[in-house]
Coordinates of C-alpha atoms and ligand atoms in Angstrom, one line a residue:
M3 CA 161.1 135.6 62.8
S4 CA 161.7 132.4 60.8
D5 CA 158.9 130.9 58.8
P6 CA 157.8 127.7 60.7
S7 CA 156.6 126.1 57.5
S8 CA 160.1 126.3 56.0
S9 CA 161.2 123.3 58.1
R10 CA 158.5 121.1 56.7
R11 CA 159.3 118.5 54.2
G12 CA 157.5 118.0 50.9
A13 CA 154.6 115.7 50.7
F14 CA 154.8 112.4 48.9
I15 CA 151.6 111.8 46.9
V16 CA 151.0 108.7 44.9
F17 CA 148.4 108.1 42.1
E18 CA 147.3 104.6 41.5
G19 CA 144.7 103.0 39.2
L20 CA 144.1 100.6 36.4
D21 CA 145.3 101.3 32.9
R22 CA 143.6 104.1 31.1
C23 CA 142.0 105.6 34.2
G24 CA 143.3 109.0 33.3
K25 CA 146.0 108.9 36.0
S26 CA 149.0 110.1 33.9
T27 CA 147.0 113.1 32.6
Q28 CA 146.0 114.1 36.1
V29 CA 149.5 113.7 37.5
S30 CA 151.0 115.9 34.8
R31 CA 148.3 118.5 35.2
L32 CA 148.8 118.6 39.0
V33 CA 152.5 119.0 38.7
E34 CA 152.1 121.8 36.2
R35 CA 149.5 123.5 38.3
L36 CA 151.7 123.4 41.4
E37 CA 154.6 124.9 39.4
R38 CA 152.3 127.6 38.1
E39 CA 151.4 128.5 41.7
G40 CA 155.1 128.8 42.4
R41 CA 155.5 125.6 44.4
Q42 CA 158.3 123.1 44.0
A43 CA 157.0 119.8 42.7
R44 CA 158.4 116.9 40.8
L45 CA 156.8 114.1 38.8
Q46 CA 158.2 110.6 39.4
K47 CA 156.8 108.0 37.0
F48 CA 156.9 104.3 37.8
P49 CA 158.1 102.3 36.1
D50 CA 160.9 104.8 35.3
R51 CA 161.7 103.4 31.8
T52 CA 164.8 105.6 31.4
T53 CA 167.1 103.6 33.7
A54 CA 168.9 100.3 32.7
I55 CA 166.4 98.3 34.8
G56 CA 163.6 100.4 33.4
K57 CA 164.6 99.5 29.8
M58 CA 164.3 95.8 30.7
I59 CA 160.8 96.5 32.1
D60 CA 159.8 98.4 29.0
A61 CA 160.9 95.6 26.7
Y62 CA 158.8 93.2 28.9
L63 CA 155.7 95.4 28.8
Q64 CA 155.9 95.8 25.1
S65 CA 156.2 92.0 24.8
K66 CA 159.7 92.3 23.2
A67 CA 161.1 90.2 26.0
D68 CA 159.7 87.4 28.2
M69 CA 160.6 87.0 31.8
D70 CA 159.7 84.8 34.8
D71 CA 156.8 86.5 36.8
H72 CA 159.0 86.6 40.0
A73 CA 161.9 88.0 38.1
I74 CA 160.0 90.9 36.5
H75 CA 158.3 91.6 39.9
L76 CA 161.7 92.0 41.5
L77 CA 162.8 94.3 38.6
F78 CA 159.8 96.6 39.1
S79 CA 160.7 96.8 42.8
A80 CA 164.4 97.4 42.0
N81 CA 163.3 100.2 39.7
R82 CA 161.5 101.9 42.7
W83 CA 164.5 101.3 45.0
E84 CA 166.9 103.0 42.5
C85 CA 164.7 106.1 42.7
A86 CA 164.1 106.0 46.5
A87 CA 167.1 108.1 47.5
A88 CA 166.2 110.9 45.1
I89 CA 162.6 110.9 46.4
K90 CA 163.8 111.2 50.0
R91 CA 166.3 113.9 49.1
D92 CA 163.7 116.0 47.3
L93 CA 161.1 115.6 50.1
A94 CA 163.7 116.7 52.6
Q95 CA 164.3 119.8 50.5
G96 CA 160.6 120.7 50.6
I97 CA 159.7 119.5 47.1
T98 CA 156.3 117.8 46.7
V99 CA 156.9 114.5 44.9
I100 CA 154.0 113.2 42.9
A101 CA 154.3 109.6 41.7
D102 CA 152.5 108.0 38.8
R103 CA 152.2 104.5 40.2
Y104 CA 154.2 102.9 43.0
A105 CA 154.6 99.7 45.0
F106 CA 150.8 99.2 45.1
S107 CA 150.7 98.6 41.4
G108 CA 153.6 96.2 42.0
I109 CA 151.5 94.1 44.3
A110 CA 148.2 94.4 42.4
F111 CA 149.5 93.5 38.9
S112 CA 151.8 90.7 40.1
A113 CA 149.2 89.2 42.5
A114 CA 146.7 89.3 39.6
K115 CA 149.0 87.0 37.7
G116 CA 148.9 84.6 40.6
L117 CA 152.0 85.3 42.6
P118 CA 151.3 85.1 46.4
F119 CA 150.3 88.5 47.9
D120 CA 152.9 88.2 50.7
F121 CA 155.7 87.6 48.2
C122 CA 154.6 90.6 46.2
L123 CA 154.7 92.9 49.2
Q124 CA 158.1 92.0 50.6
P125 CA 160.6 93.5 48.1
D126 CA 159.1 97.0 48.6
K127 CA 159.2 96.9 52.4
A128 CA 160.9 100.0 53.8
L129 CA 160.5 102.2 50.7
P130 CA 159.4 105.7 51.5
L131 CA 155.8 105.6 52.6
P132 CA 153.4 107.9 50.6
D133 CA 151.6 110.5 52.7
L134 CA 148.6 110.0 50.5
T135 CA 147.7 107.5 47.8
L136 CA 144.9 108.5 45.5
Y137 CA 143.3 105.5 43.8
M138 CA 141.5 106.6 40.6
S139 CA 138.5 104.4 40.1
L140 CA 136.8 104.0 36.7
P141 CA 134.4 101.3 35.6
Q142 CA 136.1 98.8 33.3
E143 CA 133.8 99.4 30.4
E144 CA 134.8 103.1 30.4
A145 CA 138.5 102.4 30.7
S146 CA 138.5 99.9 27.8
Q147 CA 136.8 102.4 25.5
R148 CA 139.5 105.0 26.0
S149 CA 142.2 105.3 23.4
Q150 CA 145.2 103.0 23.2
F151 CA 143.7 100.4 25.5
G152 CA 145.1 97.0 24.5
E153 CA 148.6 98.1 23.4
E154 CA 150.7 96.7 26.3
R155 CA 151.0 93.4 28.0
Y156 CA 148.5 93.8 30.9
E157 CA 145.8 95.6 28.9
T158 CA 143.3 92.8 28.6
M159 CA 139.9 92.7 30.3
T160 CA 140.8 89.6 32.3
M161 CA 144.0 91.0 33.6
Q162 CA 142.5 94.4 34.5
Q163 CA 139.6 92.8 36.3
A164 CA 141.9 90.6 38.4
T165 CA 144.1 93.6 39.1
R166 CA 141.1 95.6 40.2
E167 CA 140.3 93.0 42.8
Q168 CA 143.9 93.0 44.1
F169 CA 143.9 96.8 44.4
G170 CA 141.0 96.3 46.8
L171 CA 143.1 94.1 49.0
V172 CA 146.1 96.4 48.7
A173 CA 143.8 99.3 49.9
Q174 CA 142.7 97.3 52.9
E175 CA 146.3 96.5 53.8
V176 CA 147.5 100.1 53.5
K177 CA 144.6 101.3 55.7
R178 CA 145.2 98.5 58.3
I179 CA 148.9 99.0 58.6
H180 CA 149.3 102.8 57.9
G181 CA 145.9 104.3 58.7
E182 CA 142.7 105.0 56.7
Y183 CA 143.7 108.5 55.8
R184 CA 146.6 107.3 53.7
W185 CA 144.5 105.8 50.9
T186 CA 141.6 107.6 49.2
E187 CA 139.5 106.6 46.2
V188 CA 138.9 109.2 43.5
D189 CA 135.9 108.9 41.1
A190 CA 137.7 109.1 37.8
R191 CA 134.5 109.6 35.7
G192 CA 133.7 112.9 34.1
T193 CA 135.7 115.5 32.4
I194 CA 139.4 116.1 32.9
E195 CA 138.6 119.4 34.7
E196 CA 136.0 117.7 37.0
V197 CA 138.4 115.0 38.1
E198 CA 141.2 117.6 38.5
E199 CA 139.0 119.6 41.0
R200 CA 138.1 116.5 42.9
I201 CA 141.8 115.6 43.3
R202 CA 142.7 119.2 44.3
G203 CA 140.1 119.0 47.0
L204 CA 141.4 115.7 48.3
I205 CA 145.0 116.8 48.4
G206 CA 144.1 120.0 50.4
D207 CA 146.8 121.2 52.7
L208 CA 149.3 118.5 51.9
I209 CA 150.9 120.7 49.3
E210 CA 151.8 123.1 52.1
G211 CA 154.3 120.5 53.3
V212 CA 154.3 117.8 56.0
D213 CA 155.8 117.8 59.5
G214 CA 158.1 114.9 60.6
E215 CA 160.3 112.4 58.8
I216 CA 159.0 110.2 56.0
S217 CA 158.0 106.7 57.3
Q218 CA 158.7 103.3 55.8
L219 CA 156.3 101.3 53.7
W220 CA 154.9 98.1 55.3
V221 CA 156.9 98.7 58.5
Ligands
DGP313 P1 152.2 102.7 32.8 O1 153.5 103.2 32.3 O2 151.7 103.6 34.0 O3 151.2 102.6 31.7 O4 152.4 101.3 33.5 C1 152.9 100.3 32.7 C2 152.3 98.9 33.0 O5 153.0 98.3 34.0 C3 150.8 99.0 33.5 O6 150.1 98.0 32.9 C4 151.0 98.7 35.0 C5 152.2 97.8 35.1 N1 152.9 98.0 36.3 C6 153.3 99.1 36.9 N2 154.1 98.9 38.0 C7 154.1 97.5 38.1 C8 154.8 96.7 39.0 O7 155.4 97.1 39.9 N3 154.6 95.3 38.8 C9 153.9 94.8 37.8 N4 153.8 93.5 37.6 N5 153.3 95.6 36.9 C10 153.4 97.0 37.0

């Protein structure tokens, strides 16, 4: 008899949060853990700084290049679009795709700079819709004490505070349009192991695969 789970696609799980919330550490550990367990998983980092567009974004974030706020917003989105086909292909092959940031950072950071929320949302419309977004929440005082805070363009208290507020609005919008279950907040305080266990609990059965086609973001 054929295994019914073999027809399932991989889950698309996104991690979001402010800078220095421990997101990248947790994403790497999760992918390593899934691989150790013999599951197929892939990490997709956004921005993906390895592509031609990603290199422009990298120069901007390191303040080596300046750019109009709208233009850089569109480049961040273009960077996601250039990876969208590979994400869909991997999901269809049963691979769990774990993304370190996604379109929600796109809205939160750009809206925090003053761009209209609606403008920020539009370019990412119809990208693959994550099955679950885990928003790692950490009080600002704790994040700013962590190492390396302050190295890149957005790493100021004012910018992070404004972005935190925008993430709240993004969460509301995701829940309103796509359902409450697609966005979950994770308490990012505590040790790496404690946070890892919380995340593992929240992901639950998703790593076993998902039935049905991937949906489209904001559609
Ligand atoms: P990271 O590599 O995760 O440290 O992210 C780099 C920085 O870029 C971080 O401050 C968040 C910001 N960022 C990520 N995605 C976007 C986006 O789509 N738009 C804007 N404006 N900023 C973003």
